[in-house]
């Protein structure tokens, strides 16, 4: 986690004259790599939102101020000066980037608890979501409003997928679920019901049609050229020699097949797809995509792991039915994708598998073979590697909702003795468990709490709760503690919960 936070101090990231955070994807020797705070790459990084929440909100502000077209389409690269973006950037919207912007808005709201800020961007957020079924959407993502991404879907692997697939549909489902809750907070019950209805329809369909018993995938007939015709894409995507559509996943086991579910866990939205199927899918990613010796694996793409090194591949085809020209970068080990998958494994209970995948990355960047402070993809100091901050969230089982004054921890390891760092909008500190005492300390800033939750409370009686030396009245339901009055924990103050032995 610490190795990748260094990216925020590299030339990849800068601040504009008004203080807004802006970033490339990475950097080359003399220039930035891929301009524009690229939405689908910045989807993966989680460090900024928790460590510097105001800067994360500034990225949402500038996107919804300058990167949105009148019909809701979002440019996924922000030009500078920002006013140039909608005048000059007419490339397709990115399905993952656009839906990710909605989820990130939800995350920023939950971290800050700032309803006024949410209200300031909410109309633009709605427009971005509803672009999915907007009649002028040239990509026809969800023209029938059934909650399933279809049409032409540009994505972070720099091509388009055609037809339903779990990767981008899961991002759409998470965005719908987040938008429903935001609409409710904004006093729009009709929109809440509409978004929830579309979500329920899409989730049911995806669980039934995009899961093959082992993992989630893309549903497309690679031999059907007519899939490309509504988008005039045949010239770029039809492989005449093979009689097949190029750059697709098909029945492949993709590392990002349930990306939206990972993001849903990060922001506290629960399951957007069937829990048992998600767990099996995540296990399948490890079983099929983790290669223990790259020397034995042919790679026609860029080399990020080699010789005796190991890592997670972008996509594999367990049944040997790869498209002739598959999705780009399929054979690569790209750190940010690997961190996302490893983090998701931990969320789903596959802790050892997740830590094994992380260990593989850090063994590659061991200070001898590669710089441990510079994980690269398309350029050095690559933003996507800040997905590794999610490991801290997953291992500590961190839950947060500052709109309700709630915080919680559900550790995935060392339950009897541990210490975890936490950070939110108004303060940061440490949570510890030692000798039957839970301690929540604020080291800088403050924390206003109405409730606290932890799996560590299950089956345990609470002898006493104290804050700043004074007893705190509380109510308790299973793993949830609700304080009778909202408590303020100031700098160097500690909330102590004494458990009976």
GROMACS .gro file of N, CA and C in nm, residues 109-228:
model
  360
  109UNK      N    1  -1.938   1.087  -0.131
  109UNK     CA    2  -2.048   1.129  -0.044
  109UNK      C    3  -2.046   1.052   0.087
  110UNK      N    4  -2.024   0.922   0.081
  110UNK     CA    5  -2.022   0.840   0.201
  110UNK      C    6  -1.901   0.870   0.289
  111UNK      N    7  -1.788   0.903   0.229
  111UNK     CA    8  -1.669   0.936   0.305
  111UNK      C    9  -1.684   1.072   0.374
  112UNK      N   10  -1.745   1.167   0.305
  112UNK     CA   11  -1.755   1.304   0.358
  112UNK      C   12  -1.883   1.329   0.437
  113UNK      N   13  -1.993   1.259   0.401
  113UNK     CA   14  -2.123   1.288   0.461
  113UNK      C   15  -2.179   1.422   0.417
  114UNK      N   16  -2.126   1.477   0.308
  114UNK     CA   17  -2.160   1.613   0.265
  114UNK      C   18  -2.278   1.609   0.168
  115UNK      N   19  -2.399   1.628   0.221
  115UNK     CA   20  -2.520   1.628   0.137
  115UNK      C   21  -2.522   1.747   0.042
  116UNK      N   22  -2.471   1.859   0.088
  116UNK     CA   23  -2.470   1.980   0.004
  116UNK      C   24  -2.383   1.960  -0.118
  117UNK      N   25  -2.269   1.896  -0.098
  117UNK     CA   26  -2.183   1.867  -0.213
  117UNK      C   27  -2.253   1.772  -0.310
  118UNK      N   28  -2.316   1.667  -0.259
  118UNK     CA   29  -2.386   1.574  -0.347
  118UNK      C   30  -2.494   1.645  -0.426
  119UNK      N   31  -2.568   1.733  -0.360
  119UNK     CA   32  -2.674   1.806  -0.429
  119UNK      C   33  -2.618   1.891  -0.543
  120UNK      N   34  -2.496   1.942  -0.526
  120UNK     CA   35  -2.437   2.028  -0.628
  120UNK      C   36  -2.402   1.954  -0.756
  121UNK      N   37  -2.373   1.823  -0.746
  121UNK     CA   38  -2.337   1.746  -0.866
  121UNK      C   39  -2.447   1.650  -0.909
  122UNK      N   40  -2.549   1.631  -0.826
  122UNK     CA   41  -2.647   1.525  -0.849
  122UNK      C   42  -2.714   1.532  -0.986
  123UNK      N   43  -2.761   1.647  -1.036
  123UNK     CA   44  -2.825   1.647  -1.169
  123UNK      C   45  -2.733   1.594  -1.279
  124UNK      N   46  -2.603   1.624  -1.270
  124UNK     CA   47  -2.508   1.575  -1.371
  124UNK      C   48  -2.486   1.424  -1.354
  125UNK      N   49  -2.484   1.378  -1.231
  125UNK     CA   50  -2.467   1.236  -1.205
  125UNK      C   51  -2.585   1.157  -1.263
  126UNK      N   52  -2.706   1.207  -1.242
  126UNK     CA   53  -2.825   1.144  -1.299
  126UNK      C   54  -2.817   1.137  -1.451
  127UNK      N   55  -2.775   1.248  -1.509
  127UNK     CA   56  -2.767   1.253  -1.655
  127UNK      C   57  -2.665   1.152  -1.706
  128UNK      N   58  -2.555   1.135  -1.633
  128UNK     CA   59  -2.453   1.038  -1.673
  128UNK      C   60  -2.508   0.896  -1.666
  129UNK      N   61  -2.585   0.865  -1.562
  129UNK     CA   62  -2.644   0.732  -1.551
  129UNK      C   63  -2.745   0.707  -1.661
  130UNK      N   64  -2.833   0.803  -1.682
  130UNK     CA   65  -2.943   0.784  -1.776
  130UNK      C   66  -2.898   0.791  -1.922
  131UNK      N   67  -2.772   0.828  -1.944
  131UNK     CA   68  -2.715   0.818  -2.080
  131UNK      C   69  -2.718   0.674  -2.127
  132UNK      N   70  -2.719   0.579  -2.032
  132UNK     CA   71  -2.721   0.437  -2.069
  132UNK      C   72  -2.840   0.405  -2.157
  133UNK      N   73  -2.954   0.472  -2.134
  133UNK     CA   74  -3.073   0.446  -2.217
  133UNK      C   75  -3.118   0.571  -2.294
  134UNK      N   76  -3.035   0.674  -2.294
  134UNK     CA   77  -3.065   0.795  -2.370
  134UNK      C   78  -3.074   0.763  -2.520
  135UNK      N   79  -3.182   0.806  -2.590
  135UNK     CA   80  -3.198   0.771  -2.732
  135UNK      C   81  -3.082   0.817  -2.821
  136UNK      N   82  -3.013   0.925  -2.781
  136UNK     CA   83  -2.902   0.974  -2.864
  136UNK      C   84  -2.770   0.904  -2.832
  137UNK      N   85  -2.770   0.806  -2.744
  137UNK     CA   86  -2.649   0.732  -2.712
  137UNK      C   87  -2.612   0.645  -2.831
  138UNK      N   88  -2.506   0.684  -2.900
  138UNK     CA   89  -2.465   0.614  -3.021
  138UNK      C   90  -2.418   0.471  -2.992
  139UNK      N   91  -2.386   0.444  -2.865
  139UNK     CA   92  -2.337   0.311  -2.828
  139UNK      C   93  -2.447   0.213  -2.789
  140UNK      N   94  -2.570   0.265  -2.763
  140UNK     CA   95  -2.686   0.183  -2.730
  140UNK      C   96  -2.656   0.087  -2.615
  141UNK      N   97  -2.608   0.144  -2.504
  141UNK     CA   98  -2.567   0.059  -2.391
  141UNK      C   99  -2.683  -0.021  -2.334
  142UNK      N  100  -2.792   0.048  -2.302
  142UNK     CA  101  -2.907  -0.021  -2.242
  142UNK      C  102  -3.035   0.041  -2.298
  143UNK      N  103  -3.050   0.034  -2.428
  143UNK     CA  104  -3.161   0.103  -2.495
  143UNK      C  105  -3.296   0.049  -2.452
  144UNK      N  106  -3.303  -0.075  -2.401
  144UNK     CA  107  -3.430  -0.131  -2.356
  144UNK      C  108  -3.447  -0.122  -2.204
  145UNK      N  109  -3.355  -0.057  -2.135
  145UNK     CA  110  -3.364  -0.032  -1.990
  145UNK      C  111  -3.389  -0.160  -1.911
  146UNK      N  112  -3.317  -0.265  -1.945
  146UNK     CA  113  -3.334  -0.391  -1.871
  146UNK      C  114  -3.221  -0.416  -1.771
  147UNK      N  115  -3.130  -0.318  -1.757
  147UNK     CA  116  -3.024  -0.330  -1.659
  147UNK      C  117  -2.903  -0.408  -1.705
  148UNK      N  118  -2.895  -0.436  -1.836
  148UNK     CA  119  -2.783  -0.513  -1.891
  148UNK      C  120  -2.712  -0.427  -1.996
  149UNK      N  121  -2.581  -0.414  -1.982
  149UNK     CA  122  -2.500  -0.343  -2.082
  149UNK      C  123  -2.492  -0.426  -2.209
  150UNK      N  124  -2.526  -0.362  -2.319
  150UNK     CA  125  -2.521  -0.429  -2.450
  150UNK      C  126  -2.449  -0.336  -2.547
  151UNK      N  127  -2.489  -0.333  -2.671
  151UNK     CA  128  -2.434  -0.237  -2.765
  151UNK      C  129  -2.283  -0.242  -2.777
  152UNK      N  130  -2.225  -0.124  -2.801
  152UNK     CA  131  -2.079  -0.109  -2.813
  152UNK      C  132  -2.028  -0.045  -2.685
  153UNK      N  133  -1.933  -0.112  -2.619
  153UNK     CA  134  -1.886  -0.067  -2.489
  153UNK      C  135  -1.735  -0.049  -2.489
  154UNK      N  136  -1.692   0.076  -2.499
  154UNK     CA  137  -1.549   0.104  -2.487
  154UNK      C  138  -1.506   0.085  -2.343
  155UNK      N  139  -1.381   0.043  -2.322
  155UNK     CA  140  -1.337   0.008  -2.187
  155UNK      C  141  -1.186   0.028  -2.174
  156UNK      N  142  -1.136   0.001  -2.055
  156UNK     CA  143  -0.997   0.032  -2.023
  156UNK      C  144  -0.895  -0.055  -2.094
  157UNK      N  145  -0.935  -0.161  -2.160
  157UNK     CA  146  -0.843  -0.239  -2.243
  157UNK      C  147  -0.838  -0.187  -2.385
  158UNK      N  148  -0.888  -0.064  -2.403
  158UNK     CA  149  -0.866   0.016  -2.524
  158UNK      C  150  -0.938  -0.035  -2.649
  159UNK      N  151  -1.041  -0.114  -2.630
  159UNK     CA  152  -1.122  -0.161  -2.742
  159UNK      C  153  -1.267  -0.157  -2.700
  160UNK      N  154  -1.354  -0.217  -2.782
  160UNK     CA  155  -1.496  -0.223  -2.749
  160UNK      C  156  -1.541  -0.369  -2.737
  161UNK      N  157  -1.623  -0.394  -2.637
  161UNK     CA  158  -1.694  -0.521  -2.630
  161UNK      C  159  -1.832  -0.501  -2.690
  162UNK      N  160  -1.884  -0.606  -2.753
  162UNK     CA  161  -2.017  -0.603  -2.813
  162UNK      C  162  -2.103  -0.710  -2.746
  163UNK      N  163  -2.223  -0.669  -2.706
  163UNK     CA  164  -2.313  -0.763  -2.642
  163UNK      C  165  -2.293  -0.769  -2.492
  164UNK      N  166  -2.381  -0.842  -2.423
  164UNK     CA  167  -2.379  -0.848  -2.276
  164UNK      C  168  -2.251  -0.913  -2.223
  165UNK      N  169  -2.199  -0.857  -2.116
  165UNK     CA  170  -2.083  -0.915  -2.048
  165UNK      C  171  -2.089  -0.874  -1.902
  166UNK      N  172  -2.037  -0.960  -1.816
  166UNK     CA  173  -2.049  -0.938  -1.672
  166UNK      C  174  -1.961  -0.824  -1.624
  167UNK      N  175  -1.847  -0.802  -1.687
  167UNK     CA  176  -1.754  -0.699  -1.645
  167UNK      C  177  -1.820  -0.561  -1.642
  168UNK      N  178  -1.869  -0.517  -1.756
  168UNK     CA  179  -1.924  -0.382  -1.765
  168UNK      C  180  -2.067  -0.376  -1.712
  169UNK      N  181  -2.139  -0.486  -1.720
  169UNK     CA  182  -2.273  -0.489  -1.660
  169UNK      C  183  -2.263  -0.479  -1.508
  170UNK      N  184  -2.163  -0.541  -1.447
  170UNK     CA  185  -2.151  -0.531  -1.301
  170UNK      C  186  -2.120  -0.388  -1.259
  171UNK      N  187  -2.044  -0.315  -1.340
  171UNK     CA  188  -2.020  -0.173  -1.310
  171UNK      C  189  -2.150  -0.094  -1.321
  172UNK      N  190  -2.229  -0.126  -1.422
  172UNK     CA  191  -2.359  -0.060  -1.442
  172UNK      C  192  -2.454  -0.090  -1.325
  173UNK      N  193  -2.456  -0.215  -1.281
  173UNK     CA  194  -2.544  -0.253  -1.170
  173UNK      C  195  -2.505  -0.180  -1.041
  174UNK      N  196  -2.376  -0.169  -1.016
  174UNK     CA  197  -2.331  -0.098  -0.897
  174UNK      C  198  -2.365   0.050  -0.906
  175UNK      N  199  -2.350   0.107  -1.026
  175UNK     CA  200  -2.386   0.248  -1.044
  175UNK      C  201  -2.536   0.269  -1.022
  176UNK      N  202  -2.619   0.177  -1.071
  176UNK     CA  203  -2.764   0.186  -1.051
  176UNK      C  204  -2.800   0.180  -0.903
  177UNK      N  205  -2.737   0.087  -0.831
  177UNK     CA  206  -2.768   0.072  -0.689
  177UNK      C  207  -2.723   0.195  -0.611
  178UNK      N  208  -2.605   0.248  -0.646
  178UNK     CA  209  -2.557   0.370  -0.580
  178UNK      C  210  -2.648   0.487  -0.612
  179UNK      N  211  -2.689   0.499  -0.737
  179UNK     CA  212  -2.774   0.611  -0.777
  179UNK      C  213  -2.911   0.605  -0.710
  180UNK      N  214  -2.963   0.485  -0.689
  180UNK     CA  215  -3.092   0.471  -0.621
  180UNK      C  216  -3.085   0.527  -0.480
  181UNK      N  217  -2.975   0.498  -0.411
  181UNK     CA  218  -2.961   0.549  -0.274
  181UNK      C  219  -2.939   0.700  -0.273
  182UNK      N  220  -2.862   0.749  -0.370
  182UNK     CA  221  -2.842   0.893  -0.377
  182UNK      C  222  -2.972   0.965  -0.411
  183UNK      N  223  -3.051   0.908  -0.500
  183UNK     CA  224  -3.180   0.968  -0.536
  183UNK      C  225  -3.272   0.976  -0.414
  184UNK      N  226  -3.270   0.872  -0.332
  184UNK     CA  227  -3.351   0.873  -0.210
  184UNK      C  228  -3.307   0.986  -0.117
  185UNK      N  229  -3.176   1.003  -0.104
  185UNK     CA  230  -3.124   1.109  -0.018
  185UNK      C  231  -3.157   1.247  -0.073
  186UNK      N  232  -3.171   1.257  -0.204
  186UNK     CA  233  -3.204   1.385  -0.267
  186UNK      C  234  -3.355   1.409  -0.276
  187UNK      N  235  -3.433   1.319  -0.216
  187UNK     CA  236  -3.578   1.338  -0.212
  187UNK      C  237  -3.648   1.309  -0.344
  188UNK      N  238  -3.602   1.206  -0.416
  188UNK     CA  239  -3.661   1.170  -0.544
  188UNK      C  240  -3.704   1.024  -0.541
  189UNK      N  241  -3.816   0.993  -0.474
  189UNK     CA  242  -3.858   0.853  -0.460
  189UNK      C  243  -3.889   0.785  -0.593
  190UNK      N  244  -3.938   0.860  -0.691
  190UNK     CA  245  -3.969   0.799  -0.821
  190UNK      C  246  -3.843   0.749  -0.888
  191UNK      N  247  -3.736   0.830  -0.881
  191UNK     CA  248  -3.609   0.789  -0.940
  191UNK      C  249  -3.549   0.672  -0.862
  192UNK      N  250  -3.565   0.675  -0.732
  192UNK     CA  251  -3.517   0.563  -0.650
  192UNK      C  252  -3.580   0.433  -0.696
  193UNK      N  253  -3.711   0.435  -0.713
  193UNK     CA  254  -3.783   0.315  -0.756
  193UNK      C  255  -3.742   0.274  -0.898
  194UNK      N  256  -3.724   0.372  -0.986
  194UNK     CA  257  -3.686   0.342  -1.123
  194UNK      C  258  -3.549   0.276  -1.129
  195UNK      N  259  -3.451   0.334  -1.061
  195UNK     CA  260  -3.317   0.279  -1.065
  195UNK      C  261  -3.311   0.141  -0.997
  196UNK      N  262  -3.381   0.127  -0.888
  196UNK     CA  263  -3.384  -0.004  -0.820
  196UNK      C  264  -3.448  -0.111  -0.908
  197UNK      N  265  -3.552  -0.072  -0.982
  197UNK     CA  266  -3.618  -0.167  -1.071
  197UNK      C  267  -3.527  -0.214  -1.183
  198UNK      N  268  -3.455  -0.120  -1.243
  198UNK     CA  269  -3.362  -0.155  -1.351
  198UNK      C  270  -3.250  -0.242  -1.296
  199UNK      N  271  -3.202  -0.207  -1.177
  199UNK     CA  272  -3.097  -0.287  -1.112
  199UNK      C  273  -3.143  -0.431  -1.090
  200UNK      N  274  -3.261  -0.449  -1.035
  200UNK     CA  275  -3.311  -0.583  -1.005
  200UNK      C  276  -3.324  -0.666  -1.132
  201UNK      N  277  -3.375  -0.604  -1.237
  201UNK     CA  278  -3.390  -0.673  -1.365
  201UNK      C  279  -3.254  -0.716  -1.421
  202UNK      N  280  -3.157  -0.625  -1.419
  202UNK     CA  281  -3.026  -0.655  -1.474
  202UNK      C  282  -2.951  -0.759  -1.394
  203UNK      N  283  -2.961  -0.751  -1.262
  203UNK     CA  284  -2.891  -0.847  -1.178
  203UNK      C  285  -2.946  -0.988  -1.200
  204UNK      N  286  -3.077  -1.000  -1.207
  204UNK     CA  287  -3.139  -1.131  -1.229
  204UNK      C  288  -3.096  -1.190  -1.364
  205UNK      N  289  -3.095  -1.106  -1.467
  205UNK     CA  290  -3.059  -1.154  -1.601
  205UNK      C  291  -2.913  -1.196  -1.606
  206UNK      N  292  -2.826  -1.114  -1.548
  206UNK     CA  293  -2.683  -1.145  -1.551
  206UNK      C  294  -2.653  -1.274  -1.476
  207UNK      N  295  -2.715  -1.293  -1.361
  207UNK     CA  296  -2.693  -1.417  -1.285
  207UNK      C  297  -2.734  -1.540  -1.364
  208UNK      N  298  -2.839  -1.525  -1.443
  208UNK     CA  299  -2.891  -1.641  -1.518
  208UNK      C  300  -2.815  -1.665  -1.648
  209UNK      N  301  -2.776  -1.559  -1.716
  209UNK     CA  302  -2.725  -1.574  -1.853
  209UNK      C  303  -2.575  -1.550  -1.869
  210UNK      N  304  -2.509  -1.487  -1.772
  210UNK     CA  305  -2.368  -1.454  -1.789
  210UNK      C  306  -2.277  -1.536  -1.698
  211UNK      N  307  -2.331  -1.643  -1.640
  211UNK     CA  308  -2.254  -1.728  -1.551
  211UNK      C  309  -2.258  -1.871  -1.605
  212UNK      N  310  -2.141  -1.933  -1.619
  212UNK     CA  311  -2.136  -2.065  -1.683
  212UNK      C  312  -2.117  -2.179  -1.584
  213UNK      N  313  -2.138  -2.151  -1.455
  213UNK     CA  314  -2.119  -2.254  -1.354
  213UNK      C  315  -1.986  -2.246  -1.284
  214UNK      N  316  -1.890  -2.178  -1.348
  214UNK     CA  317  -1.756  -2.160  -1.288
  214UNK      C  318  -1.721  -2.013  -1.273
  215UNK      N  319  -1.759  -1.933  -1.372
  215UNK     CA  320  -1.726  -1.791  -1.369
  215UNK      C  321  -1.820  -1.714  -1.462
  216UNK      N  322  -1.812  -1.582  -1.454
  216UNK     CA  323  -1.892  -1.494  -1.540
  216UNK      C  324  -1.815  -1.462  -1.667
  217UNK      N  325  -1.887  -1.426  -1.774
  217UNK     CA  326  -1.821  -1.411  -1.905
  217UNK      C  327  -1.900  -1.316  -1.993
  218UNK      N  328  -1.864  -1.315  -2.120
  218UNK     CA  329  -1.931  -1.233  -2.221
  218UNK      C  330  -2.020  -1.324  -2.306
  219UNK      N  331  -2.141  -1.275  -2.337
  219UNK     CA  332  -2.233  -1.352  -2.419
  219UNK      C  333  -2.238  -1.288  -2.558
  220UNK      N  334  -2.166  -1.347  -2.654
  220UNK     CA  335  -2.162  -1.293  -2.789
  220UNK      C  336  -2.134  -1.407  -2.886
  221UNK      N  337  -2.199  -1.403  -3.001
  221UNK     CA  338  -2.172  -1.497  -3.108
  221UNK      C  339  -2.062  -1.437  -3.194
  222UNK      N  340  -1.941  -1.486  -3.179
  222UNK     CA  341  -1.827  -1.428  -3.249
  222UNK      C  342  -1.837  -1.442  -3.401
  223UNK      N  343  -1.923  -1.531  -3.448
  223UNK     CA  344  -1.937  -1.551  -3.592
  223UNK      C  345  -2.046  -1.463  -3.652
  224UNK      N  346  -2.112  -1.384  -3.569
  224UNK     CA  347  -2.226  -1.304  -3.614
  224UNK      C  348  -2.180  -1.161  -3.645
  225UNK      N  349  -2.156  -1.133  -3.770
  225UNK     CA  350  -2.108  -1.002  -3.814
  225UNK      C  351  -2.213  -0.893  -3.795
  226UNK      N  352  -2.340  -0.934  -3.790
  226UNK     CA  353  -2.448  -0.833  -3.779
  226UNK      C  354  -2.443  -0.759  -3.645
  227UNK      N  355  -2.376  -0.817  -3.545
  227UNK     CA  356  -2.361  -0.750  -3.416
  227UNK      C  357  -2.291  -0.616  -3.434
  228UNK      N  358  -2.204  -0.606  -3.532
  228UNK     CA  359  -2.124  -0.486  -3.553
  228UNK      C  360  -2.193  -0.381  -3.638
   0.00000   0.00000   0.00000
